Amino acid sequence: MANTLFTNVRIFDGSGAQPYHGEVLVEGKRITRVARSARSFQGGDATLIDGAGAFLMPGMTEAHTHFSWNDQPSLTAIQMMPPEEHILWCVRVAKRYLEMGWTSCVGAATAKARLDVVLRNAINAGEFPGPRYLAASQEITTIGGLGDESRPHLPFPELSFGCVVTGADEMRRAARTYIKYGVDTLKINLSGEYIAGMPAETTPFTDAEIAALVEEAHKNGRRVAAHARSCESIKQCIRHGIDIIYHASFTDDEALDMLEANRHRIFVAPGLAWLVNTSYHASEYGITPAIAESMGYHRELETAIESLKKMHKRGVRILPGGDYGFAWIKHATNAQDLEYFVKYLGFSAMEALLSATRLGGEIMLRPQELGQVKEGYLADMILVDGDPLSDIRVLQDPARILAVMKDGEFHKKPEIQGGRNMTRWA
């Protein structure tokens, strides 16, 4: 593996400090030296990358990833994709995420039982390029819950988007099955979803069922993530020790107090872009803004913004990601979340970048080696044309992502001529 010296770059190191001009030396898979001035190192046999002032930052983490969602407008259209084509889809999408600077991803549910596990293993084995990935189970749901797509005249579990269980014993069986398959995270749908015909504020699972899932997961070293839009489902997450909360739209003072008291243990990935796009940008697929309002999405968006603002002020860890892979919220547009954090939630651009980098290392369970440009850390970095601190939207433009490095290896190479990056930026 070739060594690389980045020189003449503006370094955002993910620590919370302001960017500075300097150099970064990568040897093998790791960052070995970081300097606050140019021409500090002798590159030796390293490939020299002259950034011409470009923005060098840690690779980003997507905290709510569904690689098997296939940019279609319904759960059924996702689930009915044949498994052979489906795994090939996942492989292609994972490469797109990496090329957009998402060097780590947390699986938030898969459409078929082993898609996430097979993809993760293939990436780890070097068979296909993709982000570091934590594989998830299917969505565990209950009869009539979000993800139960079964039909009375076709009672076949394979036809259901989610894994349908009733009672603590069935929950244990499902958990043990997914653990056998090798998942990192077990996903449960603790609330409803308007588009699936179940109000978001519905909370279908009993405490006994949730407790059984968490017990099985934690005793086997797995985490639990929950689709939790309703206020009561958020409280269930805290009471039962669930690790990752997706959405968290509806809160009251008690829920906010519980979240704050557990802010060093839990993560929230709200999927804000899903609410924005479903509310206002899905007309082509039959969901006009008027229909979205009648379904309840406008109200949920307004409520979620207020809830998340309060969580942010209370120090709850909020990360980007969520439900990309539907027709109106396509894969590889994930940096919209960062824009919406700034636009709607009152994040500074610095806070938004930290949510995707330093907090990303934390949710990946590797805070000592991921999420920062720091000596000894793994060399997961991206080189950006422009300044995301001035305009966070530059991270949405593929042409502005000049280079992507993961484990010290370029997966999107900068333009190099004669050992030097010849691209120049205004």
GROMACS .gro file of C-alpha atoms in nm:
model
  426
    1MET     CA    1   0.000   0.000   0.000
    2ALA     CA    2   0.144   0.335  -0.108
    3ASN     CA    3   0.206   0.613   0.142
    4THR     CA    4   0.048   0.952   0.075
    5LEU     CA    5   0.138   1.307   0.176
    6PHE     CA    6  -0.137   1.568   0.153
    7THR     CA    7   0.018   1.913   0.137
    8ASN     CA    8  -0.123   2.262   0.091
    9VAL     CA    9  -0.463   2.162   0.232
   10ARG     CA   10  -0.704   2.327   0.473
   11ILE     CA   11  -0.756   2.068   0.746
   12PHE     CA   12  -1.084   2.023   0.931
   13ASP     CA   13  -0.971   1.767   1.185
   14GLY     CA   14  -1.306   1.679   1.346
   15SER     CA   15  -1.199   1.786   1.694
   16GLY     CA   16  -1.414   2.098   1.698
   17ALA     CA   17  -1.121   2.329   1.627
   18GLN     CA   18  -1.130   2.572   1.337
   19PRO     CA   19  -0.966   2.451   1.014
   20TYR     CA   20  -0.600   2.525   0.959
   21HIS     CA   21  -0.357   2.503   0.670
   22GLY     CA   22  -0.117   2.216   0.692
   23GLU     CA   23  -0.008   1.870   0.586
   24VAL     CA   24  -0.116   1.513   0.660
   25LEU     CA   25   0.105   1.209   0.614
   26VAL     CA   26  -0.059   0.869   0.563
   27GLU     CA   27   0.148   0.555   0.601
   28GLY     CA   28  -0.031   0.231   0.532
   29LYS     CA   29  -0.383   0.248   0.671
   30ARG     CA   30  -0.321   0.521   0.928
   31ILE     CA   31  -0.252   0.888   0.965
   32THR     CA   32   0.095   0.910   1.111
   33ARG     CA   33   0.165   1.285   1.117
   34VAL     CA   34  -0.040   1.605   1.106
   35ALA     CA   35   0.127   1.947   1.081
   36ARG     CA   36  -0.011   2.299   1.100
   37SER     CA   37   0.218   2.437   0.833
   38ALA     CA   38   0.318   2.350   0.479
   39ARG     CA   39   0.639   2.171   0.382
   40SER     CA   40   0.679   2.025   0.730
   41PHE     CA   41   0.747   1.669   0.621
   42GLN     CA   42   0.978   1.492   0.385
   43GLY     CA   43   0.748   1.272   0.183
   44GLY     CA   44   1.009   1.009   0.109
   45ASP     CA   45   0.844   0.748  -0.109
   46ALA     CA   46   0.497   0.892  -0.046
   47THR     CA   47   0.275   1.009  -0.329
   48LEU     CA   48   0.249   1.387  -0.301
   49ILE     CA   49  -0.100   1.535  -0.327
   50ASP     CA   50  -0.091   1.914  -0.354
   51GLY     CA   51  -0.442   2.016  -0.252
   52ALA     CA   52  -0.402   2.374  -0.373
   53GLY     CA   53  -0.596   2.490  -0.067
   54ALA     CA   54  -0.876   2.233  -0.083
   55PHE     CA   55  -1.067   2.127   0.230
   56LEU     CA   56  -0.944   1.801   0.386
   57MET     CA   57  -1.182   1.645   0.639
   58PRO     CA   58  -1.261   1.309   0.799
   59GLY     CA   59  -1.479   1.069   0.606
   60MET     CA   60  -1.845   1.098   0.698
   61THR     CA   61  -2.072   0.846   0.869
   62GLU     CA   62  -2.432   0.781   0.762
   63ALA     CA   63  -2.610   0.667   1.077
   64HIS     CA   64  -2.938   0.534   0.931
   65THR     CA   65  -2.857   0.338   0.616
   66HIS     CA   66  -3.075   0.115   0.402
   67PHE     CA   67  -2.856  -0.008   0.116
   68SER     CA   68  -3.126  -0.252   0.005
   69TRP     CA   69  -3.387   0.021  -0.045
   70ASN     CA   70  -3.388   0.042  -0.425
   71ASP     CA   71  -3.504   0.396  -0.502
   72GLN     CA   72  -3.864   0.276  -0.548
   73PRO     CA   73  -4.185   0.438  -0.418
   74SER     CA   74  -4.315   0.162  -0.188
   75LEU     CA   75  -4.210  -0.104   0.061
   76THR     CA   76  -4.356  -0.372  -0.163
   77ALA     CA   77  -4.151  -0.257  -0.462
   78ILE     CA   78  -3.838  -0.281  -0.248
   79GLN     CA   79  -3.920  -0.622  -0.103
   80MET     CA   80  -4.026  -0.783  -0.433
   81MET     CA   81  -3.688  -0.728  -0.600
   82PRO     CA   82  -3.545  -1.080  -0.658
   83PRO     CA   83  -3.255  -1.163  -0.425
   84GLU     CA   84  -2.998  -1.207  -0.703
   85GLU     CA   85  -3.059  -0.859  -0.841
   86HIS     CA   86  -3.100  -0.723  -0.491
   87ILE     CA   87  -2.749  -0.804  -0.368
   88LEU     CA   88  -2.603  -0.660  -0.690
   89TRP     CA   89  -2.802  -0.343  -0.624
   90CYS     CA   90  -2.657  -0.323  -0.273
   91VAL     CA   91  -2.303  -0.360  -0.405
   92ARG     CA   92  -2.351  -0.078  -0.656
   93VAL     CA   93  -2.513   0.155  -0.403
   94ALA     CA   94  -2.240   0.098  -0.144
   95LYS     CA   95  -1.982   0.213  -0.398
   96ARG     CA   96  -2.185   0.530  -0.463
   97TYR     CA   97  -2.190   0.613  -0.092
   98LEU     CA   98  -1.814   0.574  -0.067
   99GLU     CA   99  -1.757   0.797  -0.369
  100MET     CA  100  -1.971   1.069  -0.205
  101GLY     CA  101  -1.751   1.069   0.104
  102TRP     CA  102  -1.950   0.837   0.331
  103THR     CA  103  -1.670   0.612   0.451
  104SER     CA  104  -1.876   0.453   0.732
  105CYS     CA  105  -2.243   0.352   0.749
  106VAL     CA  106  -2.468   0.208   1.017
  107GLY     CA  107  -2.724  -0.036   0.879
  108ALA     CA  108  -3.077   0.052   0.988
  109ALA     CA  109  -3.262  -0.249   0.837
  110THR     CA  110  -3.238  -0.467   0.532
  111ALA     CA  111  -3.514  -0.578   0.297
  112LYS     CA  112  -3.415  -0.946   0.310
  113ALA     CA  113  -3.266  -1.130   0.603
  114ARG     CA  114  -2.902  -1.162   0.495
  115LEU     CA  115  -2.845  -0.883   0.242
  116ASP     CA  116  -2.670  -0.656   0.491
  117VAL     CA  117  -2.451  -0.933   0.631
  118VAL     CA  118  -2.341  -1.055   0.288
  119LEU     CA  119  -2.265  -0.699   0.174
  120ARG     CA  120  -2.068  -0.618   0.489
  121ASN     CA  121  -1.864  -0.937   0.459
  122ALA     CA  122  -1.788  -0.872   0.092
  123ILE     CA  123  -1.671  -0.517   0.166
  124ASN     CA  124  -1.456  -0.636   0.457
  125ALA     CA  125  -1.301  -0.905   0.237
  126GLY     CA  126  -1.207  -0.646  -0.025
  127GLU     CA  127  -1.430  -0.804  -0.288
  128PHE     CA  128  -1.618  -0.479  -0.357
  129PRO     CA  129  -1.560  -0.115  -0.259
  130GLY     CA  130  -1.789   0.026   0.006
  131PRO     CA  131  -1.801   0.205   0.340
  132ARG     CA  132  -1.722   0.041   0.671
  133TYR     CA  133  -2.056  -0.115   0.744
  134LEU     CA  134  -2.248  -0.238   1.046
  135ALA     CA  135  -2.508  -0.484   0.920
  136ALA     CA  136  -2.870  -0.481   1.037
  137SER     CA  137  -3.156  -0.726   1.055
  138GLN     CA  138  -3.485  -0.687   0.877
  139GLU     CA  139  -3.731  -0.460   1.050
  140ILE     CA  140  -3.893  -0.656   1.331
  141THR     CA  141  -4.260  -0.565   1.348
  142THR     CA  142  -4.587  -0.703   1.479
  143ILE     CA  143  -4.912  -0.805   1.312
  144GLY     CA  144  -5.051  -0.499   1.138
  145GLY     CA  145  -4.744  -0.294   1.222
  146LEU     CA  146  -4.509  -0.099   0.996
  147GLY     CA  147  -4.346  -0.351   0.763
  148ASP     CA  148  -4.619  -0.617   0.784
  149GLU     CA  149  -4.693  -0.646   0.411
  150SER     CA  150  -4.843  -0.996   0.432
  151ARG     CA  151  -5.177  -1.075   0.268
  152PRO     CA  152  -5.458  -1.285   0.420
  153HIS     CA  153  -5.475  -1.510   0.111
  154LEU     CA  154  -5.095  -1.539   0.086
  155PRO     CA  155  -4.972  -1.616   0.440
  156PHE     CA  156  -4.606  -1.649   0.348
  157PRO     CA  157  -4.345  -1.473   0.567
  158GLU     CA  158  -4.121  -1.422   0.261
  159LEU     CA  159  -4.378  -1.181   0.117
  160SER     CA  160  -4.362  -0.948   0.416
  161PHE     CA  161  -4.123  -0.655   0.422
  162GLY     CA  162  -4.062  -0.697   0.795
  163CYS     CA  163  -4.020  -0.992   1.027
  164VAL     CA  164  -4.361  -1.024   1.194
  165VAL     CA  165  -4.369  -1.142   1.556
  166THR     CA  166  -4.620  -1.158   1.839
  167GLY     CA  167  -4.521  -1.217   2.199
  168ALA     CA  168  -4.190  -1.238   2.380
  169ASP     CA  169  -4.113  -1.594   2.269
  170GLU     CA  170  -4.148  -1.512   1.899
  171MET     CA  171  -3.936  -1.201   1.958
  172ARG     CA  172  -3.659  -1.411   2.113
  173ARG     CA  173  -3.671  -1.652   1.821
  174ALA     CA  174  -3.640  -1.368   1.569
  175ALA     CA  175  -3.353  -1.210   1.762
  176ARG     CA  176  -3.165  -1.536   1.788
  177THR     CA  177  -3.216  -1.605   1.419
  178TYR     CA  178  -3.068  -1.272   1.311
  179ILE     CA  179  -2.782  -1.311   1.557
  180LYS     CA  180  -2.715  -1.651   1.398
  181TYR     CA  181  -2.700  -1.479   1.058
  182GLY     CA  182  -2.433  -1.244   1.192
  183VAL     CA  183  -2.596  -0.901   1.215
  184ASP     CA  184  -2.442  -0.618   1.416
  185THR     CA  185  -2.774  -0.447   1.493
  186LEU     CA  186  -3.130  -0.565   1.551
  187LYS     CA  187  -3.396  -0.324   1.428
  188ILE     CA  188  -3.748  -0.297   1.571
  189ASN     CA  189  -4.040  -0.082   1.453
  190LEU     CA  190  -4.178   0.064   1.775
  191SER     CA  191  -4.411   0.314   1.609
  192GLY     CA  192  -4.612   0.362   1.294
  193GLU     CA  193  -4.552   0.544   0.965
  194TYR     CA  194  -4.819   0.739   0.778
  195ILE     CA  195  -4.720   0.614   0.434
  196ALA     CA  196  -4.774   0.256   0.548
  197GLY     CA  197  -5.125   0.335   0.673
  198MET     CA  198  -5.032   0.333   1.041
  199PRO     CA  199  -5.022   0.669   1.221
  200ALA     CA  200  -4.677   0.773   1.337
  201GLU     CA  201  -4.799   0.817   1.694
  202THR     CA  202  -4.912   0.455   1.720
  203THR     CA  203  -4.705   0.240   1.957
  204PRO     CA  204  -4.784  -0.131   1.900
  205PHE     CA  205  -4.529  -0.334   2.100
  206THR     CA  206  -4.559  -0.437   2.466
  207ASP     CA  207  -4.281  -0.381   2.716
  208ALA     CA  208  -4.237  -0.759   2.753
  209GLU     CA  209  -4.173  -0.799   2.380
  210ILE     CA  210  -3.920  -0.515   2.371
  211ALA     CA  211  -3.742  -0.640   2.682
  212ALA     CA  212  -3.699  -0.984   2.525
  213LEU     CA  213  -3.536  -0.836   2.213
  214VAL     CA  214  -3.297  -0.612   2.406
  215GLU     CA  215  -3.198  -0.891   2.643
  216GLU     CA  216  -3.113  -1.129   2.358
  217ALA     CA  217  -2.924  -0.861   2.166
  218HIS     CA  218  -2.716  -0.726   2.452
  219LYS     CA  219  -2.619  -1.060   2.598
  220ASN     CA  220  -2.485  -1.151   2.253
  221GLY     CA  221  -2.296  -0.824   2.204
  222ARG     CA  222  -2.538  -0.672   1.956
  223ARG     CA  223  -2.707  -0.334   1.959
  224VAL     CA  224  -3.074  -0.253   1.910
  225ALA     CA  225  -3.205   0.028   1.692
  226ALA     CA  226  -3.567   0.141   1.682
  227HIS     CA  227  -3.799   0.317   1.442
  228ALA     CA  228  -3.954   0.538   1.708
  229ARG     CA  229  -4.162   0.836   1.597
  230SER     CA  230  -4.421   0.839   1.877
  231CYS     CA  231  -4.353   0.991   2.216
  232GLU     CA  232  -4.427   0.666   2.398
  233SER     CA  233  -4.194   0.467   2.172
  234ILE     CA  234  -3.908   0.705   2.255
  235LYS     CA  235  -3.972   0.641   2.624
  236GLN     CA  236  -3.975   0.266   2.557
  237CYS     CA  237  -3.632   0.302   2.393
  238ILE     CA  238  -3.490   0.469   2.703
  239ARG     CA  239  -3.658   0.240   2.953
  240HIS     CA  240  -3.535  -0.075   2.780
  241GLY     CA  241  -3.182   0.038   2.696
  242ILE     CA  242  -3.220   0.060   2.317
  243ASP     CA  243  -2.901   0.202   2.170
  244ILE     CA  244  -3.004   0.394   1.855
  245ILE     CA  245  -3.327   0.588   1.808
  246TYR     CA  246  -3.446   0.664   1.457
  247HIS     CA  247  -3.678   0.963   1.398
  248ALA     CA  248  -3.780   1.070   1.754
  249SER     CA  249  -4.038   1.313   1.616
  250PHE     CA  250  -4.294   1.345   1.896
  251THR     CA  251  -4.175   1.435   2.245
  252ASP     CA  252  -4.295   1.579   2.571
  253ASP     CA  253  -4.096   1.712   2.865
  254GLU     CA  254  -4.062   1.366   3.018
  255ALA     CA  255  -3.925   1.218   2.695
  256LEU     CA  256  -3.679   1.506   2.656
  257ASP     CA  257  -3.563   1.467   3.016
  258MET     CA  258  -3.509   1.095   2.958
  259LEU     CA  259  -3.314   1.159   2.639
  260GLU     CA  260  -3.096   1.418   2.810
  261ALA     CA  261  -3.025   1.188   3.104
  262ASN     CA  262  -2.910   0.920   2.859
  263ARG     CA  263  -2.734   1.145   2.610
  264HIS     CA  264  -2.396   0.977   2.658
  265ARG     CA  265  -2.545   0.634   2.585
  266ILE     CA  266  -2.792   0.677   2.300
  267PHE     CA  267  -2.777   0.817   1.947
  268VAL     CA  268  -3.057   0.981   1.748
  269ALA     CA  269  -3.065   0.976   1.367
  270PRO     CA  270  -3.390   1.152   1.274
  271GLY     CA  271  -3.409   1.113   0.898
  272LEU     CA  272  -3.514   1.474   0.855
  273ALA     CA  273  -3.478   1.466   0.476
  274TRP     CA  274  -3.746   1.195   0.462
  275LEU     CA  275  -3.998   1.426   0.626
  276VAL     CA  276  -3.903   1.727   0.413
  277ASN     CA  277  -3.907   1.541   0.082
  278THR     CA  278  -4.220   1.338   0.156
  279SER     CA  279  -4.398   1.658   0.255
  280TYR     CA  280  -4.297   1.872  -0.042
  281HIS     CA  281  -4.108   1.682  -0.314
  282ALA     CA  282  -4.297   1.357  -0.381
  283SER     CA  283  -4.570   1.481  -0.618
  284GLU     CA  284  -4.428   1.281  -0.909
  285TYR     CA  285  -4.506   0.967  -0.711
  286GLY     CA  286  -4.859   1.060  -0.610
  287ILE     CA  287  -4.788   1.235  -0.279
  288THR     CA  288  -4.861   1.600  -0.342
  289PRO     CA  289  -4.802   1.849  -0.060
  290ALA     CA  290  -5.178   1.850   0.002
  291ILE     CA  291  -5.188   1.471   0.030
  292ALA     CA  292  -4.879   1.471   0.252
  293GLU     CA  293  -5.050   1.723   0.478
  294SER     CA  294  -5.364   1.512   0.498
  295MET     CA  295  -5.152   1.206   0.587
  296GLY     CA  296  -4.993   1.395   0.875
  297TYR     CA  297  -4.643   1.457   0.742
  298HIS     CA  298  -4.655   1.838   0.761
  299ARG     CA  299  -4.752   1.824   1.125
  300GLU     CA  300  -4.486   1.565   1.199
  301LEU     CA  301  -4.218   1.771   1.022
  302GLU     CA  302  -4.306   2.079   1.227
  303THR     CA  303  -4.317   1.879   1.549
  304ALA     CA  304  -3.994   1.694   1.474
  305ILE     CA  305  -3.808   2.017   1.409
  306GLU     CA  306  -3.911   2.152   1.749
  307SER     CA  307  -3.829   1.823   1.923
  308LEU     CA  308  -3.486   1.799   1.764
  309LYS     CA  309  -3.403   2.161   1.840
  310LYS     CA  310  -3.471   2.091   2.206
  311MET     CA  311  -3.264   1.770   2.196
  312HIS     CA  312  -2.974   1.956   2.037
  313LYS     CA  313  -2.980   2.221   2.308
  314ARG     CA  314  -2.980   1.946   2.571
  315GLY     CA  315  -2.669   1.784   2.425
  316VAL     CA  316  -2.831   1.475   2.273
  317ARG     CA  317  -2.616   1.325   1.998
  318ILE     CA  318  -2.797   1.379   1.667
  319LEU     CA  319  -2.643   1.230   1.353
  320PRO     CA  320  -2.724   1.250   0.981
  321GLY     CA  321  -2.901   0.977   0.792
  322GLY     CA  322  -3.232   0.817   0.733
  323ASP     CA  323  -3.448   0.638   0.481
  324TYR     CA  324  -3.255   0.732   0.170
  325GLY     CA  325  -3.341   0.486  -0.103
  326PHE     CA  326  -3.702   0.579  -0.175
  327ALA     CA  327  -3.796   0.727  -0.512
  328TRP     CA  328  -3.815   1.083  -0.379
  329ILE     CA  329  -3.514   1.059  -0.147
  330LYS     CA  330  -3.259   0.873  -0.355
  331HIS     CA  331  -2.937   0.714  -0.243
  332ALA     CA  332  -2.618   0.925  -0.241
  333THR     CA  333  -2.809   1.249  -0.175
  334ASN     CA  334  -2.755   1.193   0.199
  335ALA     CA  335  -2.571   1.518   0.263
  336GLN     CA  336  -2.910   1.689   0.246
  337ASP     CA  337  -2.937   1.598   0.612
  338LEU     CA  338  -2.646   1.829   0.697
  339GLU     CA  339  -2.810   2.116   0.510
  340TYR     CA  340  -3.136   2.056   0.698
  341PHE     CA  341  -2.958   2.038   1.034
  342VAL     CA  342  -2.834   2.392   0.967
  343LYS     CA  343  -3.151   2.520   0.799
  344TYR     CA  344  -3.411   2.380   1.039
  345LEU     CA  345  -3.247   2.269   1.364
  346GLY     CA  346  -3.018   2.562   1.440
  347PHE     CA  347  -2.693   2.369   1.400
  348SER     CA  348  -2.390   2.568   1.304
  349ALA     CA  349  -2.206   2.433   1.000
  350MET     CA  350  -1.931   2.325   1.240
  351GLU     CA  351  -2.182   2.126   1.448
  352ALA     CA  352  -2.327   1.966   1.137
  353LEU     CA  353  -1.982   1.852   1.021
  354LEU     CA  354  -1.900   1.717   1.366
  355SER     CA  355  -2.225   1.519   1.366
  356ALA     CA  356  -2.109   1.343   1.049
  357THR     CA  357  -1.746   1.294   1.152
  358ARG     CA  358  -1.654   1.283   1.520
  359LEU     CA  359  -1.996   1.155   1.627
  360GLY     CA  360  -1.973   0.910   1.340
  361GLY     CA  361  -1.668   0.753   1.500
  362GLU     CA  362  -1.868   0.720   1.820
  363ILE     CA  363  -2.171   0.550   1.667
  364MET     CA  364  -1.937   0.315   1.479
  365LEU     CA  365  -1.798   0.220   1.824
  366ARG     CA  366  -1.448   0.327   1.719
  367PRO     CA  367  -1.405   0.678   1.860
  368GLN     CA  368  -1.031   0.625   1.912
  369GLU     CA  369  -0.961   0.568   1.543
  370LEU     CA  370  -1.247   0.705   1.330
  371GLY     CA  371  -1.404   1.045   1.276
  372GLN     CA  372  -1.100   1.271   1.308
  373VAL     CA  373  -0.788   1.367   1.114
  374LYS     CA  374  -0.551   1.278   1.393
  375GLU     CA  375  -0.224   1.094   1.433
  376GLY     CA  376  -0.283   0.723   1.485
  377TYR     CA  377  -0.635   0.731   1.339
  378LEU     CA  378  -0.740   0.530   1.037
  379ALA     CA  379  -0.691   0.725   0.715
  380ASP     CA  380  -1.056   0.777   0.619
  381MET     CA  381  -1.060   1.125   0.463
  382ILE     CA  382  -1.220   1.326   0.186
  383LEU     CA  383  -1.087   1.621  -0.012
  384VAL     CA  384  -1.350   1.882  -0.096
  385ASP     CA  385  -1.356   2.163  -0.350
  386GLY     CA  386  -1.499   2.446  -0.143
  387ASP     CA  387  -1.563   2.518   0.222
  388PRO     CA  388  -1.850   2.326   0.387
  389LEU     CA  389  -1.827   2.562   0.684
  390SER     CA  390  -1.928   2.846   0.453
  391ASP     CA  391  -2.175   2.646   0.245
  392ILE     CA  392  -2.265   2.300   0.378
  393ARG     CA  393  -2.435   2.220   0.045
  394VAL     CA  394  -2.103   2.164  -0.135
  395LEU     CA  395  -2.104   1.812   0.011
  396GLN     CA  396  -2.409   1.729  -0.203
  397ASP     CA  397  -2.224   1.787  -0.532
  398PRO     CA  398  -2.031   1.482  -0.662
  399ALA     CA  399  -1.799   1.708  -0.859
  400ARG     CA  400  -1.693   1.883  -0.538
  401ILE     CA  401  -1.586   1.557  -0.373
  402LEU     CA  402  -1.238   1.554  -0.525
  403ALA     CA  403  -1.095   1.251  -0.349
  404VAL     CA  404  -1.208   0.982  -0.107
  405MET     CA  405  -0.965   0.775   0.098
  406LYS     CA  406  -1.056   0.480   0.320
  407ASP     CA  407  -0.792   0.279   0.509
  408GLY     CA  408  -0.520   0.479   0.335
  409GLU     CA  409  -0.640   0.374  -0.010
  410PHE     CA  410  -0.800   0.607  -0.264
  411HIS     CA  411  -1.146   0.497  -0.373
  412LYS     CA  412  -1.196   0.821  -0.561
  413LYS     CA  413  -0.862   0.946  -0.685
  414PRO     CA  414  -0.764   1.312  -0.719
  415GLU     CA  415  -0.648   1.428  -1.058
  416ILE     CA  416  -0.275   1.366  -1.051
  417GLN     CA  417  -0.016   1.448  -1.312
  418GLY     CA  418   0.348   1.385  -1.247
  419GLY     CA  419   0.284   1.297  -0.881
  420ARG     CA  420   0.110   1.627  -0.812
  421ASN     CA  421  -0.255   1.716  -0.804
  422MET     CA  422  -0.288   1.968  -1.085
  423THR     CA  423  -0.646   2.076  -1.016
  424ARG     CA  424  -0.681   2.433  -0.891
  425TRP     CA  425  -0.969   2.583  -0.698
  426ALA     CA  426  -1.081   2.940  -0.677
   0.00000   0.00000   0.00000
